[in-house]
Amino acid sequence: MENKIENLKSGLESLKNDNYKVYYFIPDTMGNPIASVANTYEHVKILRENGINAALLHEKTEYKFDGDDKGMGLSDWLGKEYAELPHFSVERNEVNVGVGDFVIIPEIYSNVMESTANFPAKRIVFAQSYDYLLEILDYGKNWKDFGISDVITTSSVLSRHITELFGELNIKTIPCAISDKFTKSDIPKKPYIAIHTRGQDKTAKIIKRFFLKYPQFRWVTFRDMRGLSVQEFADTLNECCLAVWVDEVSSFGTFPLECFKTGTPIIGKIPDLIPDWLRGADDTIKENGVWTNNILQIPDLINVVFKSWLEDNIPQEISKNMDESVKIYNTSLMKDVLLAYYSEIVKERQVELSSLLSNEEKQQAVDLSGEVVS
């Protein structure tokens, strides 16, 4: 008991003096660009720039920081500044977690939630995709069964979905920021069409259908946006006159927002969970792009919008709505919300540990005296 009391005192001291640590658990993408992982790195970068001791935590000893003959590494697709952030390996036992620390677990890793149920640190789920919420969660299990009470999400629609599934939790929405690498250019756009889908087979089928139905446009170049670094992605998108997006299981949708920021009109299939930036008043669909519920309509829509671009006839209202939709997804707002959140949960953790410490000290007094201490 005495050891437990000392641990609680130590945890409280680290929280009061801002010496606590925050560990974000991440997968090794093996060089494959993934928006949710990029957003996690952005969290850690912002926290460290503002004096909070945050780091990345990965499972295996090896982690692909640099590219090789098999493809890119983290420094290639996301950037050297992110690869140089502190990384620790679970396999190498490099982390000593205390009661004053925080461990942030991606929604897919319900097995990690379960295996860390007795961790002294405060554990928080970072949910960025509704499609992964139940990926490896056992039948009949709830995050609450593993002692999870706090969740970070990236959109209000995902927050509501999580509440519907798991019941009341402490959920905080921290919006993503669209990188400043995505900007509008004064250079005229080219007859290129950027296409970004969840599966490569969908990309191929859309292009094939378009060329079969509209052979007069076989000279048009499609740019598959898969596997590009952030900078290459931004540069390529800036060149394109039009973009196509199909990702039914997206919960946030960074690609359309990147299109908005580069002034690239977009055609897309409406996701199962309609993102905040797409949902208008009374659950209508905003006119910030050309949207459909039928993927088979996309080649026809490409034909219409591409002709409009050739004729310099893209509706100004769409361009205006694109600008309006993306303006809140900036690093400044993300930083403010993120830092406010950690300030809040640190205070809450202090109250929680103070209560635990008080109870432990009372119990110790009872054990020593044999009398109940009020």
JSON list of C-alpha atoms in Angstrom, two decimals, residues 138-278:
[
{"chain": "A", "resi": 138, "resn": "ASP", "atom": "CA", "xyz": [-14.73, -9.58, -29.59]},
{"chain": "A", "resi": 139, "resn": "TYR", "atom": "CA", "xyz": [-18.47, -10.20, -29.79]},
{"chain": "A", "resi": 140, "resn": "GLY", "atom": "CA", "xyz": [-20.34, -8.69, -26.87]},
{"chain": "A", "resi": 141, "resn": "LYS", "atom": "CA", "xyz": [-17.37, -6.62, -25.72]},
{"chain": "A", "resi": 142, "resn": "ASN", "atom": "CA", "xyz": [-17.41, -2.87, -25.07]},
{"chain": "A", "resi": 143, "resn": "TRP", "atom": "CA", "xyz": [-14.47, -0.49, -24.65]},
{"chain": "A", "resi": 144, "resn": "LYS", "atom": "CA", "xyz": [-15.82, 0.18, -21.17]},
{"chain": "A", "resi": 145, "resn": "ASP", "atom": "CA", "xyz": [-15.05, -3.45, -20.30]},
{"chain": "A", "resi": 146, "resn": "PHE", "atom": "CA", "xyz": [-11.36, -2.53, -20.65]},
{"chain": "A", "resi": 147, "resn": "GLY", "atom": "CA", "xyz": [-11.63, 0.55, -18.44]},
{"chain": "A", "resi": 148, "resn": "ILE", "atom": "CA", "xyz": [-11.85, 3.01, -21.32]},
{"chain": "A", "resi": 149, "resn": "SER", "atom": "CA", "xyz": [-13.84, 6.15, -20.52]},
{"chain": "A", "resi": 150, "resn": "ASP", "atom": "CA", "xyz": [-12.24, 8.81, -22.76]},
{"chain": "A", "resi": 151, "resn": "VAL", "atom": "CA", "xyz": [-12.12, 9.12, -26.54]},
{"chain": "A", "resi": 152, "resn": "ILE", "atom": "CA", "xyz": [-10.67, 11.59, -29.04]},
{"chain": "A", "resi": 153, "resn": "THR", "atom": "CA", "xyz": [-12.32, 11.80, -32.47]},
{"chain": "A", "resi": 154, "resn": "THR", "atom": "CA", "xyz": [-11.91, 14.01, -35.54]},
{"chain": "A", "resi": 155, "resn": "SER", "atom": "CA", "xyz": [-15.57, 14.74, -36.31]},
{"chain": "A", "resi": 156, "resn": "SER", "atom": "CA", "xyz": [-18.90, 15.21, -34.58]},
{"chain": "A", "resi": 157, "resn": "VAL", "atom": "CA", "xyz": [-20.54, 12.57, -36.79]},
{"chain": "A", "resi": 158, "resn": "LEU", "atom": "CA", "xyz": [-18.03, 9.96, -35.59]},
{"chain": "A", "resi": 159, "resn": "SER", "atom": "CA", "xyz": [-18.57, 11.07, -31.99]},
{"chain": "A", "resi": 160, "resn": "ARG", "atom": "CA", "xyz": [-22.30, 10.41, -32.33]},
{"chain": "A", "resi": 161, "resn": "HIS", "atom": "CA", "xyz": [-21.69, 7.02, -33.93]},
{"chain": "A", "resi": 162, "resn": "ILE", "atom": "CA", "xyz": [-19.36, 5.97, -31.11]},
{"chain": "A", "resi": 163, "resn": "THR", "atom": "CA", "xyz": [-21.97, 6.98, -28.52]},
{"chain": "A", "resi": 164, "resn": "GLU", "atom": "CA", "xyz": [-24.58, 4.90, -30.35]},
{"chain": "A", "resi": 165, "resn": "LEU", "atom": "CA", "xyz": [-22.31, 1.85, -30.19]},
{"chain": "A", "resi": 166, "resn": "PHE", "atom": "CA", "xyz": [-20.57, 2.11, -26.83]},
{"chain": "A", "resi": 167, "resn": "GLY", "atom": "CA", "xyz": [-22.87, 4.33, -24.77]},
{"chain": "A", "resi": 168, "resn": "GLU", "atom": "CA", "xyz": [-21.88, 7.50, -22.95]},
{"chain": "A", "resi": 169, "resn": "LEU", "atom": "CA", "xyz": [-18.15, 8.21, -22.97]},
{"chain": "A", "resi": 170, "resn": "ASN", "atom": "CA", "xyz": [-16.10, 11.37, -22.53]},
{"chain": "A", "resi": 171, "resn": "ILE", "atom": "CA", "xyz": [-15.61, 12.23, -26.21]},
{"chain": "A", "resi": 172, "resn": "LYS", "atom": "CA", "xyz": [-13.65, 15.20, -27.50]},
{"chain": "A", "resi": 173, "resn": "THR", "atom": "CA", "xyz": [-13.62, 16.19, -31.18]},
{"chain": "A", "resi": 174, "resn": "ILE", "atom": "CA", "xyz": [-10.27, 17.57, -32.32]},
{"chain": "A", "resi": 175, "resn": "PRO", "atom": "CA", "xyz": [-10.45, 18.50, -36.02]},
{"chain": "A", "resi": 176, "resn": "CYS", "atom": "CA", "xyz": [-7.66, 17.62, -38.42]},
{"chain": "A", "resi": 177, "resn": "ALA", "atom": "CA", "xyz": [-5.57, 20.33, -40.05]},
{"chain": "A", "resi": 178, "resn": "ILE", "atom": "CA", "xyz": [-4.95, 20.38, -43.79]},
{"chain": "A", "resi": 179, "resn": "SER", "atom": "CA", "xyz": [-1.24, 20.91, -44.38]},
{"chain": "A", "resi": 180, "resn": "ASP", "atom": "CA", "xyz": [-0.04, 24.27, -45.65]},
{"chain": "A", "resi": 181, "resn": "LYS", "atom": "CA", "xyz": [1.66, 22.34, -48.43]},
{"chain": "A", "resi": 182, "resn": "PHE", "atom": "CA", "xyz": [-1.78, 22.42, -50.08]},
{"chain": "A", "resi": 183, "resn": "THR", "atom": "CA", "xyz": [-2.22, 25.87, -51.61]},
{"chain": "A", "resi": 184, "resn": "LYS", "atom": "CA", "xyz": [-3.78, 27.43, -54.67]},
{"chain": "A", "resi": 185, "resn": "SER", "atom": "CA", "xyz": [-1.42, 28.16, -57.55]},
{"chain": "A", "resi": 186, "resn": "ASP", "atom": "CA", "xyz": [-1.46, 30.95, -60.12]},
{"chain": "A", "resi": 187, "resn": "ILE", "atom": "CA", "xyz": [-0.24, 28.45, -62.70]},
{"chain": "A", "resi": 188, "resn": "PRO", "atom": "CA", "xyz": [-3.12, 27.24, -64.92]},
{"chain": "A", "resi": 189, "resn": "LYS", "atom": "CA", "xyz": [-4.29, 23.72, -64.18]},
{"chain": "A", "resi": 190, "resn": "LYS", "atom": "CA", "xyz": [-3.70, 20.93, -66.69]},
{"chain": "A", "resi": 191, "resn": "PRO", "atom": "CA", "xyz": [-6.12, 18.37, -68.19]},
{"chain": "A", "resi": 192, "resn": "TYR", "atom": "CA", "xyz": [-5.24, 15.89, -65.46]},
{"chain": "A", "resi": 193, "resn": "ILE", "atom": "CA", "xyz": [-7.80, 14.18, -63.21]},
{"chain": "A", "resi": 194, "resn": "ALA", "atom": "CA", "xyz": [-6.69, 13.15, -59.73]},
{"chain": "A", "resi": 195, "resn": "ILE", "atom": "CA", "xyz": [-8.38, 9.98, -58.49]},
{"chain": "A", "resi": 196, "resn": "HIS", "atom": "CA", "xyz": [-8.30, 8.65, -54.95]},
{"chain": "A", "resi": 197, "resn": "THR", "atom": "CA", "xyz": [-10.26, 5.55, -53.91]},
{"chain": "A", "resi": 198, "resn": "ARG", "atom": "CA", "xyz": [-10.14, 3.05, -51.07]},
{"chain": "A", "resi": 199, "resn": "GLY", "atom": "CA", "xyz": [-9.15, 0.22, -53.44]},
{"chain": "A", "resi": 200, "resn": "GLN", "atom": "CA", "xyz": [-7.07, 0.23, -56.61]},
{"chain": "A", "resi": 201, "resn": "ASP", "atom": "CA", "xyz": [-9.68, -1.92, -58.37]},
{"chain": "A", "resi": 202, "resn": "LYS", "atom": "CA", "xyz": [-12.24, 0.89, -57.99]},
{"chain": "A", "resi": 203, "resn": "THR", "atom": "CA", "xyz": [-9.80, 3.37, -59.48]},
{"chain": "A", "resi": 204, "resn": "ALA", "atom": "CA", "xyz": [-9.25, 1.16, -62.53]},
{"chain": "A", "resi": 205, "resn": "LYS", "atom": "CA", "xyz": [-12.96, 0.50, -63.08]},
{"chain": "A", "resi": 206, "resn": "ILE", "atom": "CA", "xyz": [-13.90, 4.19, -62.94]},
{"chain": "A", "resi": 207, "resn": "ILE", "atom": "CA", "xyz": [-11.21, 5.09, -65.49]},
{"chain": "A", "resi": 208, "resn": "LYS", "atom": "CA", "xyz": [-12.12, 2.20, -67.80]},
{"chain": "A", "resi": 209, "resn": "ARG", "atom": "CA", "xyz": [-15.84, 3.05, -67.68]},
{"chain": "A", "resi": 210, "resn": "PHE", "atom": "CA", "xyz": [-15.08, 6.68, -68.46]},
{"chain": "A", "resi": 211, "resn": "PHE", "atom": "CA", "xyz": [-12.91, 5.88, -71.48]},
{"chain": "A", "resi": 212, "resn": "LEU", "atom": "CA", "xyz": [-15.44, 3.36, -72.82]},
{"chain": "A", "resi": 213, "resn": "LYS", "atom": "CA", "xyz": [-18.36, 5.75, -72.51]},
{"chain": "A", "resi": 214, "resn": "TYR", "atom": "CA", "xyz": [-16.47, 8.86, -73.62]},
{"chain": "A", "resi": 215, "resn": "PRO", "atom": "CA", "xyz": [-13.73, 7.74, -76.05]},
{"chain": "A", "resi": 216, "resn": "GLN", "atom": "CA", "xyz": [-13.30, 11.34, -77.22]},
{"chain": "A", "resi": 217, "resn": "PHE", "atom": "CA", "xyz": [-11.53, 12.01, -73.92]},
{"chain": "A", "resi": 218, "resn": "ARG", "atom": "CA", "xyz": [-8.97, 9.19, -74.08]},
{"chain": "A", "resi": 219, "resn": "TRP", "atom": "CA", "xyz": [-6.29, 11.87, -74.26]},
{"chain": "A", "resi": 220, "resn": "VAL", "atom": "CA", "xyz": [-7.09, 12.92, -70.67]},
{"chain": "A", "resi": 221, "resn": "THR", "atom": "CA", "xyz": [-4.55, 11.83, -68.03]},
{"chain": "A", "resi": 222, "resn": "PHE", "atom": "CA", "xyz": [-5.72, 10.28, -64.75]},
{"chain": "A", "resi": 223, "resn": "ARG", "atom": "CA", "xyz": [-3.39, 10.59, -61.78]},
{"chain": "A", "resi": 224, "resn": "ASP", "atom": "CA", "xyz": [-3.69, 7.82, -59.18]},
{"chain": "A", "resi": 225, "resn": "MET", "atom": "CA", "xyz": [-2.92, 9.56, -55.89]},
{"chain": "A", "resi": 226, "resn": "ARG", "atom": "CA", "xyz": [-1.97, 6.35, -54.09]},
{"chain": "A", "resi": 227, "resn": "GLY", "atom": "CA", "xyz": [1.54, 6.01, -52.64]},
{"chain": "A", "resi": 228, "resn": "LEU", "atom": "CA", "xyz": [2.70, 9.63, -52.93]},
{"chain": "A", "resi": 229, "resn": "SER", "atom": "CA", "xyz": [4.55, 11.64, -50.33]},
{"chain": "A", "resi": 230, "resn": "VAL", "atom": "CA", "xyz": [2.65, 14.59, -48.85]},
{"chain": "A", "resi": 231, "resn": "GLN", "atom": "CA", "xyz": [4.63, 17.06, -50.96]},
{"chain": "A", "resi": 232, "resn": "GLU", "atom": "CA", "xyz": [4.16, 15.02, -54.17]},
{"chain": "A", "resi": 233, "resn": "PHE", "atom": "CA", "xyz": [0.48, 14.66, -53.34]},
{"chain": "A", "resi": 234, "resn": "ALA", "atom": "CA", "xyz": [0.06, 18.43, -52.94]},
{"chain": "A", "resi": 235, "resn": "ASP", "atom": "CA", "xyz": [2.05, 19.22, -56.09]},
{"chain": "A", "resi": 236, "resn": "THR", "atom": "CA", "xyz": [0.13, 16.70, -58.18]},
{"chain": "A", "resi": 237, "resn": "LEU", "atom": "CA", "xyz": [-3.25, 17.87, -56.91]},
{"chain": "A", "resi": 238, "resn": "ASN", "atom": "CA", "xyz": [-2.31, 21.45, -57.71]},
{"chain": "A", "resi": 239, "resn": "GLU", "atom": "CA", "xyz": [-1.80, 20.50, -61.35]},
{"chain": "A", "resi": 240, "resn": "CYS", "atom": "CA", "xyz": [-5.12, 18.71, -61.74]},
{"chain": "A", "resi": 241, "resn": "CYS", "atom": "CA", "xyz": [-8.24, 20.38, -63.08]},
{"chain": "A", "resi": 242, "resn": "LEU", "atom": "CA", "xyz": [-10.57, 17.86, -61.44]},
{"chain": "A", "resi": 243, "resn": "ALA", "atom": "CA", "xyz": [-10.53, 15.20, -58.72]},
{"chain": "A", "resi": 244, "resn": "VAL", "atom": "CA", "xyz": [-12.51, 12.02, -58.05]},
{"chain": "A", "resi": 245, "resn": "TRP", "atom": "CA", "xyz": [-12.98, 10.52, -54.57]},
{"chain": "A", "resi": 246, "resn": "VAL", "atom": "CA", "xyz": [-14.56, 7.21, -53.56]},
{"chain": "A", "resi": 247, "resn": "ASP", "atom": "CA", "xyz": [-14.19, 6.13, -49.93]},
{"chain": "A", "resi": 248, "resn": "GLU", "atom": "CA", "xyz": [-17.48, 4.93, -48.50]},
{"chain": "A", "resi": 249, "resn": "VAL", "atom": "CA", "xyz": [-15.99, 4.15, -45.06]},
{"chain": "A", "resi": 250, "resn": "SER", "atom": "CA", "xyz": [-14.28, 7.49, -44.57]},
{"chain": "A", "resi": 251, "resn": "SER", "atom": "CA", "xyz": [-15.17, 9.24, -41.32]},
{"chain": "A", "resi": 252, "resn": "PHE", "atom": "CA", "xyz": [-13.37, 12.52, -42.00]},
{"chain": "A", "resi": 253, "resn": "GLY", "atom": "CA", "xyz": [-12.19, 12.76, -45.59]},
{"chain": "A", "resi": 254, "resn": "THR", "atom": "CA", "xyz": [-8.93, 14.69, -45.88]},
{"chain": "A", "resi": 255, "resn": "PHE", "atom": "CA", "xyz": [-8.73, 14.30, -49.67]},
{"chain": "A", "resi": 256, "resn": "PRO", "atom": "CA", "xyz": [-11.76, 16.48, -50.51]},
{"chain": "A", "resi": 257, "resn": "LEU", "atom": "CA", "xyz": [-10.51, 19.15, -48.11]},
{"chain": "A", "resi": 258, "resn": "GLU", "atom": "CA", "xyz": [-7.10, 19.05, -49.78]},
{"chain": "A", "resi": 259, "resn": "CYS", "atom": "CA", "xyz": [-8.91, 19.52, -53.09]},
{"chain": "A", "resi": 260, "resn": "PHE", "atom": "CA", "xyz": [-10.82, 22.49, -51.68]},
{"chain": "A", "resi": 261, "resn": "LYS", "atom": "CA", "xyz": [-7.59, 24.08, -50.45]},
{"chain": "A", "resi": 262, "resn": "THR", "atom": "CA", "xyz": [-5.92, 23.74, -53.88]},
{"chain": "A", "resi": 263, "resn": "GLY", "atom": "CA", "xyz": [-9.02, 24.96, -55.71]},
{"chain": "A", "resi": 264, "resn": "THR", "atom": "CA", "xyz": [-9.56, 21.60, -57.42]},
{"chain": "A", "resi": 265, "resn": "PRO", "atom": "CA", "xyz": [-13.25, 20.78, -58.12]},
{"chain": "A", "resi": 266, "resn": "ILE", "atom": "CA", "xyz": [-14.19, 17.33, -56.86]},
{"chain": "A", "resi": 267, "resn": "ILE", "atom": "CA", "xyz": [-16.63, 14.58, -57.81]},
{"chain": "A", "resi": 268, "resn": "GLY", "atom": "CA", "xyz": [-17.30, 12.06, -55.06]},
{"chain": "A", "resi": 269, "resn": "LYS", "atom": "CA", "xyz": [-19.44, 9.27, -53.73]},
{"chain": "A", "resi": 270, "resn": "ILE", "atom": "CA", "xyz": [-21.11, 10.28, -50.47]},
{"chain": "A", "resi": 271, "resn": "PRO", "atom": "CA", "xyz": [-19.63, 8.23, -47.58]},
{"chain": "A", "resi": 272, "resn": "ASP", "atom": "CA", "xyz": [-21.75, 6.09, -45.25]},
{"chain": "A", "resi": 273, "resn": "LEU", "atom": "CA", "xyz": [-21.10, 8.59, -42.45]},
{"chain": "A", "resi": 274, "resn": "ILE", "atom": "CA", "xyz": [-21.54, 12.04, -43.97]},
{"chain": "A", "resi": 275, "resn": "PRO", "atom": "CA", "xyz": [-18.55, 14.18, -42.83]},
{"chain": "A", "resi": 276, "resn": "ASP", "atom": "CA", "xyz": [-19.09, 17.45, -40.99]},
{"chain": "A", "resi": 277, "resn": "TRP", "atom": "CA", "xyz": [-17.78, 19.52, -43.93]},
{"chain": "A", "resi": 278, "resn": "LEU", "atom": "CA", "xyz": [-20.30, 17.86, -46.29]}
]
